Coordinates of C-alpha atoms and ligand atoms in Angstrom, one line a residue:
M1 CA 0.0 0.0 0.0
T2 CA 1.2 3.5 -0.8
K3 CA 2.4 5.6 1.9
V4 CA 0.1 8.7 2.4
Y5 CA 1.6 11.7 3.9
Y6 CA -0.3 14.1 6.3
D7 CA 0.4 17.5 7.9
Q8 CA 1.7 15.7 11.0
D9 CA 4.5 13.8 8.7
V10 CA 6.0 17.3 7.2
T11 CA 8.3 17.7 10.3
V12 CA 10.8 20.0 8.4
K13 CA 9.8 23.6 7.6
A14 CA 11.9 23.4 4.4
L15 CA 10.2 26.4 2.6
E16 CA 10.8 28.6 5.5
G17 CA 13.0 31.7 4.6
K18 CA 12.7 30.7 1.0
K19 CA 11.4 33.0 -2.1
I20 CA 9.1 31.2 -4.3
A21 CA 8.3 31.9 -7.8
V22 CA 5.1 30.5 -9.3
I23 CA 5.4 30.9 -13.3
G24 CA 2.1 31.0 -14.6
Y25 CA -1.3 32.2 -13.0
G26 CA -3.9 30.0 -14.8
S27 CA -5.9 27.1 -13.3
Q28 CA -2.9 25.8 -11.2
G29 CA -0.9 28.7 -10.9
H30 CA -3.4 30.9 -9.2
A31 CA -4.3 28.0 -6.9
H32 CA -0.8 27.0 -5.9
S33 CA 0.2 30.8 -5.3
Q34 CA -2.8 31.9 -3.2
N35 CA -2.7 28.6 -1.0
L36 CA 0.9 28.8 -0.5
R37 CA 0.6 32.6 0.5
D38 CA -2.3 32.0 2.9
N39 CA 0.0 29.6 4.7
G40 CA 2.6 32.3 5.1
N41 CA 5.0 31.8 2.4
D42 CA 6.7 34.3 0.4
V43 CA 5.2 34.1 -3.1
I44 CA 6.0 36.0 -6.5
I45 CA 4.4 35.4 -9.8
G46 CA 6.7 35.0 -12.8
I47 CA 4.5 35.7 -16.1
R48 CA 4.1 37.4 -19.4
A49 CA 2.3 40.6 -19.9
G50 CA -1.4 39.8 -20.4
K51 CA -4.7 38.8 -18.6
S52 CA -3.3 36.5 -16.1
A53 CA -0.7 39.0 -15.2
D54 CA -3.4 41.5 -14.5
K55 CA -5.3 39.3 -12.4
A56 CA -2.3 38.2 -10.3
K57 CA -1.8 42.0 -9.5
E58 CA -5.3 42.4 -8.7
D59 CA -5.1 39.6 -6.2
G60 CA -2.1 41.4 -4.6
F61 CA 0.8 39.5 -5.9
E62 CA 3.9 41.2 -7.0
V63 CA 4.4 40.3 -10.8
F64 CA 7.6 40.0 -12.6
P65 CA 8.9 38.6 -16.2
V66 CA 9.6 34.9 -15.8
A67 CA 13.5 35.6 -16.0
E68 CA 13.4 38.2 -13.1
A69 CA 11.1 36.2 -10.9
T70 CA 13.3 33.2 -11.4
K71 CA 16.4 35.2 -10.4
Q72 CA 14.9 36.3 -7.3
A73 CA 13.5 32.8 -6.1
D74 CA 15.0 29.8 -4.4
V75 CA 12.1 27.5 -5.6
V76 CA 10.4 27.9 -8.9
M77 CA 7.2 26.1 -9.6
I78 CA 6.6 26.0 -13.5
L79 CA 2.8 26.3 -14.1
I80 CA 2.4 27.2 -17.8
P81 CA 1.0 25.0 -20.6
D82 CA 3.3 21.7 -20.9
E83 CA 3.7 22.6 -24.6
Q84 CA 5.4 25.9 -23.9
Q85 CA 7.6 24.7 -20.8
A86 CA 10.5 23.7 -22.9
E87 CA 11.1 27.1 -24.7
V88 CA 10.4 29.2 -21.6
Y89 CA 12.6 27.2 -19.6
A90 CA 15.5 27.3 -21.9
A91 CA 15.1 30.9 -22.5
E92 CA 14.2 32.5 -19.3
I93 CA 14.3 29.9 -16.5
A94 CA 17.5 27.9 -16.8
P95 CA 19.9 30.9 -17.4
N96 CA 18.7 32.5 -14.0
L97 CA 18.8 29.6 -11.7
E98 CA 21.6 29.0 -9.0
A99 CA 23.0 25.9 -7.7
G100 CA 21.0 24.9 -5.0
N101 CA 17.8 26.4 -6.2
A102 CA 14.7 24.0 -6.9
I103 CA 12.5 23.9 -9.7
A104 CA 8.9 22.3 -9.5
F105 CA 6.1 20.9 -11.6
G106 CA 2.4 20.1 -11.5
H107 CA 2.8 17.6 -14.2
G108 CA 5.7 15.5 -15.4
F109 CA 5.5 15.7 -19.3
N110 CA 8.4 17.6 -19.9
I111 CA 11.0 16.0 -17.4
H112 CA 9.7 12.5 -18.2
F113 CA 9.9 12.9 -22.0
G114 CA 13.2 14.6 -22.0
T115 CA 12.2 18.1 -23.4
I116 CA 13.8 19.8 -20.1
T117 CA 16.9 18.4 -18.9
P118 CA 17.9 20.4 -15.7
A119 CA 21.4 21.0 -14.5
A120 CA 22.7 18.6 -12.0
D121 CA 23.1 21.1 -9.3
I122 CA 19.5 22.0 -8.7
D123 CA 16.5 20.0 -7.1
V124 CA 13.6 18.9 -9.2
F125 CA 10.3 18.0 -7.7
M126 CA 6.6 17.7 -8.7
V127 CA 3.6 18.3 -6.8
A128 CA 0.3 17.4 -8.7
P129 CA -3.0 17.9 -7.1
K130 CA -5.5 15.5 -8.4
G131 CA -8.1 17.9 -9.5
P132 CA -8.6 21.3 -11.6
G133 CA -6.9 24.1 -10.2
H134 CA -10.1 26.2 -9.3
M135 CA -11.1 23.0 -7.2
V136 CA -7.6 23.2 -5.6
R137 CA -8.4 26.8 -4.5
R138 CA -12.0 26.3 -3.5
Q139 CA -11.5 23.2 -1.2
F140 CA -8.5 25.0 0.3
A141 CA -10.7 28.1 1.1
K142 CA -13.3 25.9 2.9
G143 CA -10.6 24.6 5.3
S144 CA -10.2 21.2 3.2
A145 CA -8.1 20.3 0.3
V146 CA -7.5 18.3 -3.0
P147 CA -5.2 15.2 -2.4
A148 CA -2.1 15.3 -4.4
L149 CA 0.8 13.2 -5.8
F150 CA 4.5 14.3 -5.1
A151 CA 7.6 13.2 -6.7
V152 CA 11.3 13.9 -6.5
F153 CA 13.5 13.5 -9.8
Q154 CA 16.6 15.1 -8.7
D155 CA 17.7 15.4 -5.3
A156 CA 20.8 17.7 -5.5
T157 CA 20.7 19.5 -2.2
G158 CA 19.7 16.5 0.0
N159 CA 16.5 18.2 0.9
A160 CA 14.3 17.9 -2.3
K161 CA 11.8 15.4 -0.5
D162 CA 11.4 17.9 2.3
I163 CA 10.8 20.7 0.3
A164 CA 8.2 18.7 -2.1
L165 CA 6.4 17.9 1.1
A166 CA 6.5 21.3 2.4
W167 CA 5.1 22.6 -0.9
A168 CA 2.3 20.0 -0.6
Q169 CA 1.4 21.3 2.7
G170 CA 1.7 25.0 1.5
V171 CA -1.2 24.1 -1.2
G172 CA -3.2 22.3 1.6
A173 CA -2.9 18.6 0.3
T174 CA -1.3 17.2 3.5
R175 CA -4.8 18.2 5.2
V176 CA -6.4 15.3 3.3
G177 CA -3.3 13.3 2.1
V178 CA -0.4 13.2 -0.4
L179 CA 0.8 10.2 -2.2
E180 CA 4.5 9.6 -3.2
T181 CA 4.8 8.5 -7.1
T182 CA 7.7 9.1 -9.9
F183 CA 7.7 11.5 -12.9
K184 CA 7.1 8.6 -15.1
E185 CA 4.2 7.1 -13.3
E186 CA 2.4 10.3 -12.8
T187 CA 3.0 11.4 -16.6
E188 CA 2.0 8.2 -18.0
T189 CA -1.1 7.3 -15.9
D190 CA -2.3 11.0 -16.1
L191 CA -2.3 11.0 -19.9
F192 CA -3.7 7.6 -19.8
G193 CA -6.4 8.6 -17.5
E194 CA -7.4 12.0 -19.5
Q195 CA -7.3 10.5 -23.0
A196 CA -8.6 7.1 -22.5
V197 CA -11.4 7.7 -19.7
L198 CA -11.9 11.2 -18.1
C199 CA -11.9 13.0 -21.2
G200 CA -11.4 11.4 -24.7
G201 CA -13.4 8.2 -23.6
T202 CA -16.1 9.9 -21.9
T203 CA -16.5 12.7 -24.5
H204 CA -16.7 10.0 -27.3
L205 CA -18.9 7.6 -25.4
V206 CA -21.6 10.5 -24.7
Q207 CA -21.3 11.5 -28.5
A208 CA -21.8 8.1 -29.6
G209 CA -24.8 7.7 -27.3
F210 CA -26.2 10.9 -28.5
E211 CA -25.7 9.9 -32.2
T212 CA -27.2 6.7 -31.7
L213 CA -30.4 8.0 -30.3
V214 CA -30.9 10.9 -32.6
E215 CA -30.2 8.8 -35.9
A216 CA -32.7 6.2 -34.6
G217 CA -35.3 9.3 -34.7
Y218 CA -35.5 10.5 -31.1
Q219 CA -35.5 14.1 -30.3
P220 CA -32.1 15.8 -29.7
E221 CA -33.2 17.3 -26.6
I222 CA -34.4 14.0 -25.0
A223 CA -31.0 12.5 -26.2
Y224 CA -29.0 15.3 -24.6
F225 CA -30.7 14.7 -21.2
E226 CA -30.3 11.0 -21.3
V227 CA -26.5 10.6 -22.2
L228 CA -25.0 13.9 -21.1
H229 CA -26.9 16.0 -18.5
E230 CA -27.6 12.8 -16.2
L231 CA -24.1 11.9 -16.4
K232 CA -23.3 14.1 -13.6
L233 CA -25.7 12.7 -11.2
I234 CA -24.3 9.3 -11.8
V235 CA -20.6 10.5 -11.4
D236 CA -21.5 12.2 -8.2
L237 CA -22.6 9.2 -6.9
M238 CA -19.6 7.0 -8.1
Y239 CA -17.2 9.8 -6.7
E240 CA -19.1 9.6 -3.4
G241 CA -19.2 6.0 -3.0
G242 CA -17.9 4.2 -5.9
M243 CA -20.0 2.0 -8.5
E244 CA -21.6 0.3 -5.5
K245 CA -23.3 3.4 -4.1
M246 CA -24.3 4.5 -7.7
R247 CA -25.9 1.0 -8.4
Y248 CA -27.9 1.1 -5.1
S249 CA -29.3 4.5 -5.9
I250 CA -30.3 3.7 -9.6
S251 CA -33.3 1.2 -10.3
N252 CA -33.1 -2.2 -10.7
T253 CA -33.9 -1.9 -14.2
A254 CA -30.9 0.4 -14.5
E255 CA -28.6 -2.0 -12.7
F256 CA -29.7 -5.0 -14.5
G257 CA -29.0 -3.2 -17.9
D258 CA -25.7 -2.0 -16.7
Y259 CA -24.5 -5.6 -16.1
V260 CA -26.1 -6.7 -19.4
S261 CA -25.5 -4.0 -21.7
G262 CA -22.2 -2.5 -20.3
P263 CA -19.8 -5.1 -21.5
R264 CA -21.7 -5.2 -24.9
V265 CA -20.4 -1.6 -25.5
I266 CA -17.2 -1.8 -23.7
T267 CA -15.9 -4.8 -25.2
S268 CA -12.4 -6.4 -25.1
D269 CA -11.7 -4.5 -28.2
V270 CA -12.3 -1.3 -26.5
K271 CA -9.5 -2.5 -23.8
D272 CA -7.3 -3.5 -27.0
R273 CA -7.7 -0.1 -28.1
M274 CA -6.9 1.4 -24.5
K275 CA -3.6 -0.7 -24.5
D276 CA -2.6 1.1 -27.9
V277 CA -3.4 4.5 -26.4
L278 CA -1.0 3.5 -23.3
T279 CA 1.4 2.2 -25.7
D280 CA 1.7 5.6 -27.6
I281 CA 1.9 7.2 -24.1
Q282 CA 4.7 5.0 -23.1
T283 CA 6.7 5.1 -26.3
G284 CA 6.7 9.0 -26.4
A285 CA 4.7 8.7 -29.8
F286 CA 1.7 10.8 -28.1
A287 CA 4.3 13.5 -26.8
K288 CA 5.8 13.7 -30.0
R289 CA 2.6 14.3 -31.8
F290 CA 1.5 17.0 -29.4
T291 CA 5.0 18.8 -29.4
D292 CA 5.3 18.4 -33.3
D293 CA 1.8 20.0 -33.7
Y294 CA 2.4 23.0 -31.1
K295 CA 5.8 23.8 -33.1
A296 CA 3.8 23.8 -36.5
G297 CA 1.4 26.2 -34.9
F298 CA -1.1 23.7 -33.6
P299 CA -2.9 23.1 -36.9
D300 CA -4.1 19.5 -36.0
F301 CA -5.3 20.8 -32.4
H302 CA -7.3 23.7 -33.8
A303 CA -8.9 21.6 -36.4
M304 CA -9.9 18.9 -34.1
R305 CA -11.3 21.4 -31.5
A306 CA -13.4 23.3 -34.4
E307 CA -14.9 19.8 -35.4
Q308 CA -15.6 18.9 -31.9
Q309 CA -17.1 22.6 -31.3
G310 CA -19.5 22.0 -34.1
H311 CA -20.9 18.7 -32.8
Q312 CA -25.1 18.9 -32.5
I313 CA -24.8 17.9 -29.1
E314 CA -23.2 21.4 -28.2
A315 CA -25.7 23.4 -29.8
V316 CA -28.6 21.5 -28.2
G317 CA -27.0 21.5 -24.8
A318 CA -26.4 25.6 -25.0
E319 CA -30.2 25.9 -25.5
L320 CA -31.2 23.3 -22.6
R321 CA -28.9 24.9 -20.3
K322 CA -30.8 28.1 -20.6
M323 CA -33.4 26.4 -18.8
M324 CA -31.2 25.3 -15.9
P325 CA -29.2 28.4 -14.5
F326 CA -28.3 26.3 -11.6
V327 CA -26.2 23.9 -13.5
N328 CA -23.6 26.9 -13.3
E329 CA -23.9 27.7 -9.9
Q330 CA -21.2 26.9 -7.7
Q331 CA -21.8 23.8 -5.2
Ligands
LIG401 N1 -5.5 22.4 -15.4 C1 -5.5 21.6 -14.4 O1 -6.3 21.7 -13.4 C2 -4.3 20.9 -14.5 C3 -3.1 21.2 -14.7 N2 -1.8 20.4 -14.5 C4 -0.7 20.9 -14.9 O2 -0.3 22.5 -14.5 C5 0.5 23.0 -15.6 C6 -0.3 24.3 -15.9 O3 -1.7 24.0 -16.5 P1 -2.8 24.8 -16.4 O4 -2.8 25.4 -15.0 O5 -3.9 24.2 -17.0 O6 -2.4 26.1 -17.2 P2 -3.4 27.3 -17.7 O7 -3.5 27.1 -19.4 O8 -4.6 27.3 -17.0 O9 -2.5 28.6 -17.4 C7 -1.4 28.8 -17.9 C8 -0.8 30.2 -17.4 O10 0.6 30.3 -17.9 C9 0.7 31.6 -18.5 N3 1.7 31.6 -19.6 C10 1.4 31.1 -21.0 N4 2.3 31.0 -21.8 C11 3.3 31.7 -21.1 C12 4.7 32.2 -21.5 N5 5.1 32.0 -22.5 N6 5.4 32.9 -20.2 C13 4.7 33.1 -19.4 N7 3.3 32.7 -18.7 C14 2.8 32.1 -19.7 C15 -0.7 32.0 -19.0 O11 -0.9 33.4 -19.1 P3 -1.7 33.9 -20.1 O12 -3.1 34.6 -19.6 O13 -0.9 35.2 -20.5 O14 -1.9 33.2 -21.3 C16 -1.7 31.4 -17.7 O15 -1.4 32.1 -16.9 C17 0.8 22.0 -16.7 O16 1.9 21.3 -16.3 C18 -0.8 21.2 -16.3 O17 -0.3 19.7 -17.0 C19 -1.7 19.4 -13.7 C20 -3.1 19.1 -12.8 C21 -4.4 19.6 -13.4
LIG402 C1 -8.1 15.2 -16.1 C2 -7.3 16.5 -16.6 C3 -6.1 16.8 -16.1 O1 -5.1 15.6 -16.0 C4 -6.3 17.2 -14.6 C5 -7.5 18.4 -14.4 O2 -6.1 16.5 -13.9 C6 -5.4 17.9 -17.0 O3 -4.3 17.8 -17.6 O4 -6.0 19.1 -16.8
LIG403 MG1 -4.7 14.9 -14.3
LIG404 MG1 -3.3 15.9 -17.1

């Protein structure tokens, strides 16, 4: 069983007296920096001019260009989009690091796939909250937290693990539990989860269900409710108590249909395709495709996004959600 670290396990105040720079002030960046600051840490923001920089200033942070923030800091957390990290690291971060500094990540992509190779005299760690940044901030503000993973890639000073755990405590995650992993494990499992199940798997399952009903002559609005809207209710139950709680709550008819038809849809072929997806992640083929597309100006990314935004389910959903203002209320 994995060891889980809680507040009482963080015995070394490894961030005390250290200047922290958070690079990027988006989903994860605003959450890490605000939570760390609320826990008494000395945090500045490194960012380019723009919307996020303005927001960070509004939120009361000192804001600097990335190079300047790096120069001032002892610990530098890199929370800009994965595809941009390698060039920003080479141009603005690496030249401004000193021996004994630490760099950190919220996802292991660039270290694991070798697009960033840090100098040997700095610590390299990761703290990856297991949830979107806005949830990380919201739970912290309520006195709770989102659990996180942490990993050490390079321990130049002998203190990297203590710094990583202090960071995990700073963002609040040790209130509920932090699990140790490696950059390889976090990167490969995070990519697999988001591609095969959480994002890619779910969106395409929902679209296939919607198309099946609409092509069979049912009203698109009814199809939307049945395959997308109600998904949240089902996922909330699984989130609270696993599949067992969800199956306890639904009707016997639905539960029986789950057992009979689930395996007809998600066949062993689907699992074989999942294994192919995992192989592409493990070999670096996905990372290469993503990085090459970025370098070419993201033509495939933009085309796929436009195609998906044009799916009928989006227009139908936009209309129906006007009937349900509560869906966008914060819970
Ligand atoms: N989204 C999430 O909840 C999760 C993200 N992660 C990881 O966290 C990291 C950050 O992702 P995420 O928070 O989604 O990113 P976002 O896209 O939400 O935010 C990126 C931030 O970086 C800034 N930025 C972009 N390019 C540059 C640049 N060239 N120089 C300086 N600043 C720049 C953006 O500013 P501007 O407004 O100017 O564009 C923005 O503030 C990634 O490694 C991701 O994999 C991990 C777990 C979950
Ligand atoms: C599920 C998507 C995610 O991995 C996340 C929020 O954890 C991401 O990269 O955004
Ligand atoms: Mg994730
Ligand atoms: Mg991810």
